[in-house]
Each structure stands twice: as C-alpha cells, then as structure tokens.
Amino acid sequence: MSIFVAALLAVAQLALAAPTAAPAAKPTVVVVADLEEADAPCPCGDIIRLVRGVAAKGIPVREVPPGGDRELIARHHVKEMPTVLVLDASGTALTRYEGESKATTDALRAYLERLVGGPFAIPAAKPSAPVEYPKGADVQIVVKDGSDVPDLAR
C-alpha cells in the first residue's frame, strides 16, 4: 500500500473516531404571569397559551406565577406581567417580551414560530360563563368609548 493511501486511511479513521459535537440545547421559554388567566379570552391569557403552544412542540417551558421564583424575577428585572423570557442553557436571557399589547403578542408569536420552525397550534381560550345578576339588581354597562348603556334587563 502506498504511503498516500495509508495516510488517507489514517485520516478517515481519525474522522470516524472523533466525537461528534453535541446538538445545541434548546432555549427555555419562561412566562411570568398570573396563570389563572391562562384560559381567559384576554391578552395575558393569549400570551400564556402561546407559550404553552411551543411546549407541545418540544421547547422547554417554565411558568412562574407572581411572587414565584423570586431569584429569577430579581435576576431578570421582571417588573411587568406578563413577561416572557427566552433563556439559554446557562440562564442568560436571549430575548424578552413584556406586557400584553397586540404588538408584543404579535412579536412574541413571530419569535416562537421561528424557534419551532413554523406555525403551531395554540390552545383556545375557554369561553367565560355568563354573569348572572340577582333579579332587580341595578346593573350599569360601560362600553369602550366610555358612554353608559341603559340597563335593558329591568
């Protein structure tokens, strides 16, 4: 066997014996929020359900209620709820989303879709039960523009 062929075989054997790099760890998505709102048809509930949706795609998720993991809340300066943190394996924040505005929810959804490689299913909000008032109760309804609507139930 020529020296060239022997050297080529030696290099091939080394390449096969070399350890392969471990796959990069998936980031952890942490949501700090009032988790009782998870099923509510409200912006906070939408964000919690978005985060739960990526859990179904294999992304590690951690839910922290207010006053929960005080060390995490202090380390990442969480001042607003909901706050979504995306942490690497060492616990360093890669990105964060604060509040429940439509812009925040849209940006979070776009980021999470990139993280999982495309759109994903989001658990639906549970419909809220109708509110029943005692007969004869004086009920006042205020609509978004601030005007009063007369109680038509009387």
CSV table of N, CA and C in Angstrom, one decimal:
chain,number,residue,atom,x,y,z
A,1,MET,N,0.9,-1.2,0.0
A,1,MET,CA,0.0,0.0,0.0
A,1,MET,C,0.9,1.2,0.0
A,2,SER,N,0.5,2.2,-0.8
A,2,SER,CA,1.4,3.4,-0.9
A,2,SER,C,1.2,4.2,0.4
A,3,ILE,N,2.2,5.1,0.6
A,3,ILE,CA,2.1,5.9,1.8
A,3,ILE,C,0.9,6.9,1.7
A,4,PHE,N,0.6,7.3,0.5
A,4,PHE,CA,-0.5,8.2,0.3
A,4,PHE,C,-1.9,7.5,0.8
A,5,VAL,N,-2.1,6.3,0.3
A,5,VAL,CA,-3.3,5.6,0.7
A,5,VAL,C,-3.3,5.3,2.2
A,6,ALA,N,-2.2,4.9,2.7
A,6,ALA,CA,-2.1,4.7,4.2
A,6,ALA,C,-2.5,5.9,5.0
A,7,ALA,N,-1.9,7.1,4.5
A,7,ALA,CA,-2.2,8.3,5.2
A,7,ALA,C,-3.7,8.7,5.1
A,8,LEU,N,-4.3,8.5,3.9
A,8,LEU,CA,-5.7,8.7,3.7
A,8,LEU,C,-6.6,7.9,4.6
A,9,LEU,N,-6.2,6.6,4.7
A,9,LEU,CA,-7.0,5.7,5.6
A,9,LEU,C,-6.8,6.1,7.1
A,10,ALA,N,-5.7,6.6,7.5
A,10,ALA,CA,-5.5,7.0,8.8
A,10,ALA,C,-6.3,8.3,9.1
A,11,VAL,N,-6.4,9.2,8.2
A,11,VAL,CA,-7.2,10.4,8.4
A,11,VAL,C,-8.7,10.0,8.4
A,12,ALA,N,-9.1,9.1,7.6
A,12,ALA,CA,-10.5,8.7,7.6
A,12,ALA,C,-10.9,8.0,8.9
A,13,GLN,N,-9.9,7.2,9.5
A,13,GLN,CA,-10.2,6.5,10.8
A,13,GLN,C,-10.3,7.6,11.9
A,14,LEU,N,-9.4,8.6,11.9
A,14,LEU,CA,-9.5,9.6,12.9
A,14,LEU,C,-10.8,10.4,12.8
A,15,ALA,N,-11.2,10.7,11.6
A,15,ALA,CA,-12.5,11.4,11.4
A,15,ALA,C,-13.7,10.6,11.9
A,16,LEU,N,-13.7,9.3,11.7
A,16,LEU,CA,-14.7,8.4,12.2
A,16,LEU,C,-14.7,8.3,13.7
A,17,ALA,N,-13.5,8.3,14.3
A,17,ALA,CA,-13.4,8.2,15.8
A,17,ALA,C,-13.6,9.5,16.5
A,18,ALA,N,-13.5,10.6,15.8
A,18,ALA,CA,-13.7,11.9,16.5
A,18,ALA,C,-15.1,12.0,17.1
A,19,PRO,N,-15.2,12.5,18.3
A,19,PRO,CA,-16.5,12.7,18.9
A,19,PRO,C,-17.3,13.7,18.1
A,20,THR,N,-18.6,13.5,18.0
A,20,THR,CA,-19.4,14.5,17.3
A,20,THR,C,-19.9,15.5,18.3
A,21,ALA,N,-20.1,16.7,17.8
A,21,ALA,CA,-20.5,17.8,18.6
A,21,ALA,C,-21.9,17.5,19.1
A,22,ALA,N,-22.1,17.9,20.4
A,22,ALA,CA,-23.5,17.7,20.9
A,22,ALA,C,-24.4,18.7,20.3
A,23,PRO,N,-25.7,18.3,20.0
A,23,PRO,CA,-26.6,19.3,19.5
A,23,PRO,C,-26.8,20.5,20.5
A,24,ALA,N,-27.0,21.7,19.9
A,24,ALA,CA,-27.2,22.8,20.8
A,24,ALA,C,-28.4,22.6,21.6
A,25,ALA,N,-28.4,23.0,22.9
A,25,ALA,CA,-29.5,22.9,23.8
A,25,ALA,C,-30.6,23.9,23.3
A,26,LYS,N,-31.8,23.4,23.5
A,26,LYS,CA,-32.9,24.3,23.1
A,26,LYS,C,-33.1,25.3,24.2
A,27,PRO,N,-33.4,26.6,23.9
A,27,PRO,CA,-33.6,27.6,24.9
A,27,PRO,C,-34.9,27.2,25.7
A,28,THR,N,-35.0,27.8,26.9
A,28,THR,CA,-36.2,27.6,27.7
A,28,THR,C,-37.0,28.9,27.7
A,29,VAL,N,-38.3,28.7,27.5
A,29,VAL,CA,-39.2,29.9,27.4
A,29,VAL,C,-39.8,29.9,28.8
A,30,VAL,N,-39.7,31.1,29.5
A,30,VAL,CA,-40.2,31.3,30.8
A,30,VAL,C,-41.3,32.4,30.7
A,31,VAL,N,-42.5,32.1,31.2
A,31,VAL,CA,-43.5,33.1,31.3
A,31,VAL,C,-43.8,33.4,32.8
A,32,VAL,N,-43.7,34.7,33.1
A,32,VAL,CA,-44.1,35.2,34.4
A,32,VAL,C,-45.4,35.9,34.3
A,33,ALA,N,-46.5,35.3,34.8
A,33,ALA,CA,-47.8,35.8,34.6
A,33,ALA,C,-48.7,35.3,35.6
A,34,ASP,N,-49.9,35.9,35.7
A,34,ASP,CA,-51.0,35.4,36.5
A,34,ASP,C,-51.6,34.2,35.8
A,35,LEU,N,-51.2,33.0,36.2
A,35,LEU,CA,-51.5,31.8,35.4
A,35,LEU,C,-53.0,31.5,35.5
A,36,GLU,N,-53.7,32.1,36.4
A,36,GLU,CA,-55.2,31.9,36.5
A,36,GLU,C,-55.9,32.5,35.3
A,37,GLU,N,-55.2,33.3,34.5
A,37,GLU,CA,-55.7,34.0,33.3
A,37,GLU,C,-55.5,33.1,32.1
A,38,ALA,N,-54.8,32.0,32.2
A,38,ALA,CA,-54.4,31.2,31.1
A,38,ALA,C,-55.6,30.8,30.2
A,39,ASP,N,-56.7,30.5,30.7
A,39,ASP,CA,-57.9,30.1,29.9
A,39,ASP,C,-58.8,31.3,29.6
A,40,ALA,N,-58.5,32.4,30.1
A,40,ALA,CA,-59.4,33.6,29.8
A,40,ALA,C,-59.1,34.2,28.4
A,41,PRO,N,-60.2,34.6,27.8
A,41,PRO,CA,-60.0,35.3,26.5
A,41,PRO,C,-59.6,36.7,26.6
A,42,CYS,N,-58.3,36.9,27.1
A,42,CYS,CA,-57.7,38.2,27.3
A,42,CYS,C,-56.3,38.2,26.8
A,43,PRO,N,-55.7,39.3,26.7
A,43,PRO,CA,-54.3,39.4,26.1
A,43,PRO,C,-53.3,38.6,27.0
A,44,CYS,N,-53.4,38.6,28.3
A,44,CYS,CA,-52.5,37.9,29.1
A,44,CYS,C,-52.7,36.4,28.9
A,45,GLY,N,-53.9,35.9,28.8
A,45,GLY,CA,-54.2,34.5,28.5
A,45,GLY,C,-53.7,34.1,27.2
A,46,ASP,N,-53.8,35.0,26.2
A,46,ASP,CA,-53.3,34.7,24.9
A,46,ASP,C,-51.8,34.4,24.9
A,47,ILE,N,-51.1,35.2,25.7
A,47,ILE,CA,-49.6,35.1,25.8
A,47,ILE,C,-49.3,33.8,26.5
A,48,ILE,N,-50.0,33.4,27.6
A,48,ILE,CA,-49.7,32.2,28.3
A,48,ILE,C,-50.0,31.0,27.4
A,49,ARG,N,-51.1,31.1,26.6
A,49,ARG,CA,-51.4,30.0,25.7
A,49,ARG,C,-50.4,29.9,24.5
A,50,LEU,N,-49.8,31.0,24.1
A,50,LEU,CA,-48.8,31.0,23.0
A,50,LEU,C,-47.6,30.2,23.6
A,51,VAL,N,-47.2,30.5,24.8
A,51,VAL,CA,-46.0,29.8,25.4
A,51,VAL,C,-46.3,28.3,25.6
A,52,ARG,N,-47.5,28.0,26.0
A,52,ARG,CA,-47.9,26.6,26.2
A,52,ARG,C,-47.9,25.9,24.8
A,53,GLY,N,-48.2,26.6,23.7
A,53,GLY,CA,-48.2,26.0,22.4
A,53,GLY,C,-46.8,25.5,22.0
A,54,VAL,N,-45.7,26.3,22.4
A,54,VAL,CA,-44.4,25.8,22.0
A,54,VAL,C,-44.0,24.6,22.8
A,55,ALA,N,-44.5,24.5,24.0
A,55,ALA,CA,-44.2,23.3,24.8
A,55,ALA,C,-44.6,22.0,24.1
A,56,ALA,N,-45.7,22.1,23.4
A,56,ALA,CA,-46.2,21.0,22.7
A,56,ALA,C,-45.3,20.6,21.5
A,57,LYS,N,-44.5,21.6,21.1
A,57,LYS,CA,-43.5,21.3,20.0
A,57,LYS,C,-42.1,20.9,20.5
A,58,GLY,N,-42.0,20.7,21.9
A,58,GLY,CA,-40.8,20.2,22.4
A,58,GLY,C,-39.8,21.2,23.0
A,59,ILE,N,-40.3,22.5,23.0
A,59,ILE,CA,-39.5,23.5,23.6
A,59,ILE,C,-39.7,23.5,25.1
A,60,PRO,N,-38.6,23.5,25.9
A,60,PRO,CA,-38.8,23.6,27.4
A,60,PRO,C,-39.5,24.9,27.8
A,61,VAL,N,-40.5,24.8,28.6
A,61,VAL,CA,-41.3,25.9,29.1
A,61,VAL,C,-41.4,25.9,30.6
A,62,ARG,N,-41.3,27.0,31.2
A,62,ARG,CA,-41.4,27.2,32.7
A,62,ARG,C,-42.4,28.3,32.9
A,63,GLU,N,-43.4,28.0,33.8
A,63,GLU,CA,-44.4,29.0,34.1
A,63,GLU,C,-44.2,29.4,35.6
A,64,VAL,N,-44.1,30.8,35.7
A,64,VAL,CA,-43.8,31.3,37.1
A,64,VAL,C,-44.9,32.3,37.5
A,65,PRO,N,-45.6,32.0,38.5
A,65,PRO,CA,-46.7,32.9,39.0
A,65,PRO,C,-46.0,34.1,39.7
A,66,PRO,N,-46.8,35.2,39.8
A,66,PRO,CA,-46.2,36.4,40.5
A,66,PRO,C,-45.8,36.0,41.9
A,67,GLY,N,-44.6,36.4,42.3
A,67,GLY,CA,-44.1,36.1,43.6
A,67,GLY,C,-43.5,34.6,43.7
A,68,GLY,N,-43.5,34.0,42.5
A,68,GLY,CA,-43.0,32.6,42.4
A,68,GLY,C,-41.5,32.5,42.7
A,69,ASP,N,-40.7,32.4,41.6
A,69,ASP,CA,-39.3,32.3,41.7
A,69,ASP,C,-38.7,33.7,41.8
A,70,ARG,N,-38.6,34.1,43.1
A,70,ARG,CA,-38.1,35.5,43.3
A,70,ARG,C,-36.7,35.7,42.8
A,71,GLU,N,-35.9,34.7,42.9
A,71,GLU,CA,-34.5,34.9,42.4
A,71,GLU,C,-34.5,35.1,40.9
A,72,LEU,N,-35.3,34.4,40.1
A,72,LEU,CA,-35.4,34.6,38.7
A,72,LEU,C,-36.0,35.9,38.4
A,73,ILE,N,-37.0,36.3,39.1
A,73,ILE,CA,-37.7,37.6,38.8
A,73,ILE,C,-36.7,38.7,39.1
A,74,ALA,N,-35.9,38.6,40.2
A,74,ALA,CA,-35.0,39.7,40.5
A,74,ALA,C,-33.8,39.7,39.5
A,75,ARG,N,-33.3,38.6,39.2
A,75,ARG,CA,-32.1,38.5,38.3
A,75,ARG,C,-32.5,39.1,36.9
A,76,HIS,N,-33.7,38.8,36.4
A,76,HIS,CA,-34.1,39.3,35.1
A,76,HIS,C,-34.9,40.6,35.1
A,77,HIS,N,-35.0,41.2,36.3
A,77,HIS,CA,-35.6,42.5,36.5
A,77,HIS,C,-37.0,42.5,35.9
A,78,VAL,N,-37.8,41.5,36.3
A,78,VAL,CA,-39.2,41.4,35.8
A,78,VAL,C,-40.0,42.4,36.6
A,79,LYS,N,-40.6,43.4,35.9
A,79,LYS,CA,-41.4,44.4,36.6
A,79,LYS,C,-42.8,44.5,36.1
A,80,GLU,N,-43.1,43.8,35.0
A,80,GLU,CA,-44.4,43.8,34.4
A,80,GLU,C,-44.9,42.4,34.1
A,81,MET,N,-46.2,42.2,34.2
A,81,MET,CA,-46.8,40.9,33.8
A,81,MET,C,-47.7,41.2,32.7
A,82,PRO,N,-47.8,40.3,31.8
A,82,PRO,CA,-46.9,39.1,31.7
A,82,PRO,C,-45.5,39.5,31.1
A,83,THR,N,-44.5,38.8,31.5
A,83,THR,CA,-43.1,38.9,30.9
A,83,THR,C,-42.8,37.5,30.4
A,84,VAL,N,-42.3,37.4,29.2
A,84,VAL,CA,-41.8,36.2,28.6
A,84,VAL,C,-40.3,36.3,28.4
A,85,LEU,N,-39.5,35.4,29.0
A,85,LEU,CA,-38.1,35.4,28.9
A,85,LEU,C,-37.7,34.2,28.0
A,86,VAL,N,-36.7,34.3,27.2
A,86,VAL,CA,-36.2,33.1,26.5
A,86,VAL,C,-34.7,33.0,27.0
A,87,LEU,N,-34.4,31.9,27.7
A,87,LEU,CA,-33.2,31.8,28.3
A,87,LEU,C,-32.3,30.7,27.7
A,88,ASP,N,-31.0,30.9,27.6
A,88,ASP,CA,-30.1,29.8,27.1
A,88,ASP,C,-29.9,28.8,28.2
A,89,ALA,N,-29.0,27.8,27.9
A,89,ALA,CA,-28.8,26.8,28.9
A,89,ALA,C,-28.1,27.3,30.2
A,90,SER,N,-27.4,28.4,30.1
A,90,SER,CA,-26.8,29.0,31.3
A,90,SER,C,-27.7,29.9,32.1
A,91,GLY,N,-28.9,30.2,31.5
A,91,GLY,CA,-29.9,31.0,32.2
A,91,GLY,C,-29.8,32.5,31.8
A,92,THR,N,-29.0,32.8,30.7
A,92,THR,CA,-28.9,34.1,30.2
A,92,THR,C,-30.0,34.4,29.3
A,93,ALA,N,-30.6,35.6,29.4
A,93,ALA,CA,-31.8,36.0,28.6
A,93,ALA,C,-31.3,36.2,27.2
A,94,LEU,N,-31.9,35.5,26.2
A,94,LEU,CA,-31.6,35.7,24.8
A,94,LEU,C,-32.5,36.9,24.3
A,95,THR,N,-33.8,36.9,24.8
A,95,THR,CA,-34.7,38.0,24.5
A,95,THR,C,-35.8,38.0,25.5
A,96,ARG,N,-36.6,39.0,25.5
A,96,ARG,CA,-37.7,39.2,26.4
A,96,ARG,C,-38.8,39.9,25.8
A,97,TYR,N,-40.0,39.6,26.3
A,97,TYR,CA,-41.2,40.3,25.8
A,97,TYR,C,-42.0,40.7,27.1
A,98,GLU,N,-42.4,42.0,27.2
A,98,GLU,CA,-43.1,42.5,28.3
A,98,GLU,C,-44.5,43.1,28.0
A,99,GLY,N,-45.5,42.9,28.8
A,99,GLY,CA,-46.8,43.5,28.6
A,99,GLY,C,-47.6,42.6,27.7
A,100,GLU,N,-48.8,43.1,27.4
A,100,GLU,CA,-49.8,42.4,26.7
A,100,GLU,C,-50.4,43.1,25.5
A,101,SER,N,-49.7,44.1,25.0
A,101,SER,CA,-50.2,44.8,23.8
A,101,SER,C,-50.2,43.9,22.6
A,102,LYS,N,-51.0,44.2,21.6
A,102,LYS,CA,-51.1,43.4,20.4
A,102,LYS,C,-49.7,43.4,19.7
A,103,ALA,N,-48.9,44.5,19.7
A,103,ALA,CA,-47.6,44.5,19.1
A,103,ALA,C,-46.7,43.4,19.8
A,104,THR,N,-46.8,43.4,21.1
A,104,THR,CA,-46.0,42.4,21.9
A,104,THR,C,-46.4,41.0,21.6
A,105,THR,N,-47.7,40.8,21.6
A,105,THR,CA,-48.2,39.4,21.3
A,105,THR,C,-47.8,39.0,19.9
A,106,ASP,N,-47.9,39.9,18.9
A,106,ASP,CA,-47.5,39.6,17.5
A,106,ASP,C,-46.0,39.3,17.4
A,107,ALA,N,-45.2,40.1,18.1
A,107,ALA,CA,-43.7,39.9,18.0
A,107,ALA,C,-43.4,38.6,18.7
A,108,LEU,N,-44.0,38.3,19.8
A,108,LEU,CA,-43.8,37.0,20.5
A,108,LEU,C,-44.1,35.8,19.7
A,109,ARG,N,-45.3,35.9,19.0
A,109,ARG,CA,-45.7,34.8,18.2
A,109,ARG,C,-44.7,34.6,17.0
A,110,ALA,N,-44.3,35.7,16.4
A,110,ALA,CA,-43.3,35.5,15.3
A,110,ALA,C,-42.0,34.9,15.8
A,111,TYR,N,-41.5,35.3,17.0
A,111,TYR,CA,-40.3,34.7,17.5
A,111,TYR,C,-40.5,33.2,17.8
A,112,LEU,N,-41.6,32.9,18.4
A,112,LEU,CA,-41.8,31.5,18.8
A,112,LEU,C,-42.0,30.6,17.5
A,113,GLU,N,-42.6,31.2,16.5
A,113,GLU,CA,-42.7,30.4,15.3
A,113,GLU,C,-41.4,30.2,14.6
A,114,ARG,N,-40.5,31.1,14.7
A,114,ARG,CA,-39.1,30.9,14.2
A,114,ARG,C,-38.4,29.9,15.1
A,115,LEU,N,-38.6,29.9,16.4
A,115,LEU,CA,-38.0,29.0,17.3
A,115,LEU,C,-38.4,27.5,17.0
A,116,VAL,N,-39.7,27.3,16.7
A,116,VAL,CA,-40.1,25.9,16.4
A,116,VAL,C,-40.1,25.6,15.0
A,117,GLY,N,-39.8,26.5,14.1
A,117,GLY,CA,-39.7,26.2,12.7
A,117,GLY,C,-41.0,26.3,11.9
A,118,GLY,N,-41.9,27.1,12.4
A,118,GLY,CA,-43.2,27.4,11.7
A,118,GLY,C,-44.3,27.5,12.6
A,119,PRO,N,-45.5,27.7,12.0
A,119,PRO,CA,-46.7,27.9,12.8
A,119,PRO,C,-47.0,26.7,13.7
A,120,PHE,N,-47.7,26.9,14.8
A,120,PHE,CA,-48.0,25.8,15.7
A,120,PHE,C,-49.4,26.1,16.3
A,121,ALA,N,-50.0,25.0,16.8
A,121,ALA,CA,-51.3,25.1,17.4
A,121,ALA,C,-51.2,25.8,18.8
A,122,ILE,N,-52.2,26.7,19.0
A,122,ILE,CA,-52.3,27.4,20.3
A,122,ILE,C,-53.6,27.0,20.9
A,123,PRO,N,-53.5,26.5,22.2
A,123,PRO,CA,-54.7,26.1,22.9
A,123,PRO,C,-55.7,27.3,22.9
A,124,ALA,N,-57.0,27.0,22.7
A,124,ALA,CA,-58.0,28.0,22.7
A,124,ALA,C,-58.4,28.4,24.1
A,125,ALA,N,-58.9,29.7,24.2
A,125,ALA,CA,-59.4,30.2,25.5
A,125,ALA,C,-60.7,29.5,25.8
A,126,LYS,N,-61.0,29.3,27.0
A,126,LYS,CA,-62.3,28.7,27.4
A,126,LYS,C,-63.3,29.8,27.5
A,127,PRO,N,-64.5,29.6,26.9
A,127,PRO,CA,-65.5,30.6,27.0
A,127,PRO,C,-65.8,30.9,28.4
A,128,SER,N,-66.0,32.2,28.7
A,128,SER,CA,-66.4,32.5,30.1
A,128,SER,C,-67.9,32.3,30.3
A,129,ALA,N,-68.2,31.9,31.5
A,129,ALA,CA,-69.6,31.7,31.9
A,129,ALA,C,-70.3,33.0,31.9
A,130,PRO,N,-71.6,33.1,31.5
A,130,PRO,CA,-72.3,34.3,31.5
A,130,PRO,C,-72.5,34.8,33.0
A,131,VAL,N,-72.4,36.0,33.2
A,131,VAL,CA,-72.6,36.6,34.6
A,131,VAL,C,-74.1,36.7,34.8
A,132,GLU,N,-74.5,36.1,36.0
A,132,GLU,CA,-75.9,36.2,36.3
A,132,GLU,C,-76.0,37.2,37.5
A,133,TYR,N,-76.9,38.2,37.3
A,133,TYR,CA,-77.1,39.2,38.4
A,133,TYR,C,-78.4,38.8,39.1
A,134,PRO,N,-78.5,39.2,40.4
A,134,PRO,CA,-79.8,38.9,41.1
A,134,PRO,C,-80.9,39.7,40.5
A,135,LYS,N,-82.1,39.2,40.5
A,135,LYS,CA,-83.3,39.8,39.9
A,135,LYS,C,-83.4,41.2,40.6
A,136,GLY,N,-83.6,42.2,39.8
A,136,GLY,CA,-83.8,43.5,40.3
A,136,GLY,C,-82.5,44.3,40.6
A,137,ALA,N,-81.3,43.7,40.3
A,137,ALA,CA,-80.1,44.3,40.5
A,137,ALA,C,-79.9,45.5,39.6
A,138,ASP,N,-79.3,46.6,40.1
A,138,ASP,CA,-79.1,47.8,39.3
A,138,ASP,C,-77.7,47.5,38.6
A,139,VAL,N,-77.8,47.2,37.3
A,139,VAL,CA,-76.6,46.9,36.5
A,139,VAL,C,-76.3,48.0,35.5
A,140,GLN,N,-75.1,48.5,35.5
A,140,GLN,CA,-74.7,49.5,34.6
A,140,GLN,C,-73.6,48.9,33.7
A,141,ILE,N,-73.7,49.1,32.4
A,141,ILE,CA,-72.7,48.6,31.5
A,141,ILE,C,-72.0,49.8,30.9
A,142,VAL,N,-70.6,49.8,30.9
A,142,VAL,CA,-69.8,50.8,30.3
A,142,VAL,C,-69.2,50.2,29.1
A,143,VAL,N,-69.4,50.9,27.9
A,143,VAL,CA,-68.7,50.4,26.7
A,143,VAL,C,-67.4,51.1,26.5
A,144,LYS,N,-66.6,50.6,25.5
A,144,LYS,CA,-65.2,51.1,25.4
A,144,LYS,C,-65.1,52.6,25.2
A,145,ASP,N,-66.0,53.2,24.6
A,145,ASP,CA,-65.9,54.7,24.4
A,145,ASP,C,-66.2,55.5,25.6
A,146,GLY,N,-66.6,54.8,26.7
A,146,GLY,CA,-66.9,55.4,28.0
A,146,GLY,C,-68.4,55.8,28.2
A,147,SER,N,-69.2,55.7,27.2
A,147,SER,CA,-70.6,56.0,27.3
A,147,SER,C,-71.3,54.9,28.1
A,148,ASP,N,-72.4,55.3,28.8
A,148,ASP,CA,-73.2,54.4,29.5
A,148,ASP,C,-74.3,53.8,28.6
A,149,VAL,N,-74.6,52.5,28.9
A,149,VAL,CA,-75.7,51.9,28.2
A,149,VAL,C,-76.8,51.6,29.2
A,150,PRO,N,-78.0,52.0,29.0
A,150,PRO,CA,-79.0,51.8,30.0
A,150,PRO,C,-79.3,50.3,30.2
A,151,ASP,N,-79.6,50.0,31.5
A,151,ASP,CA,-79.9,48.6,31.8
A,151,ASP,C,-81.2,48.2,31.2
A,152,LEU,N,-81.2,47.4,30.2
A,152,LEU,CA,-82.4,47.0,29.5
A,152,LEU,C,-83.0,45.7,30.1
A,153,ALA,N,-82.4,45.2,31.2
A,153,ALA,CA,-82.9,43.9,31.7
A,153,ALA,C,-84.1,44.2,32.7
A,154,ARG,N,-84.4,45.4,33.0
A,154,ARG,CA,-85.4,45.7,34.0
A,154,ARG,C,-86.8,45.5,33.5
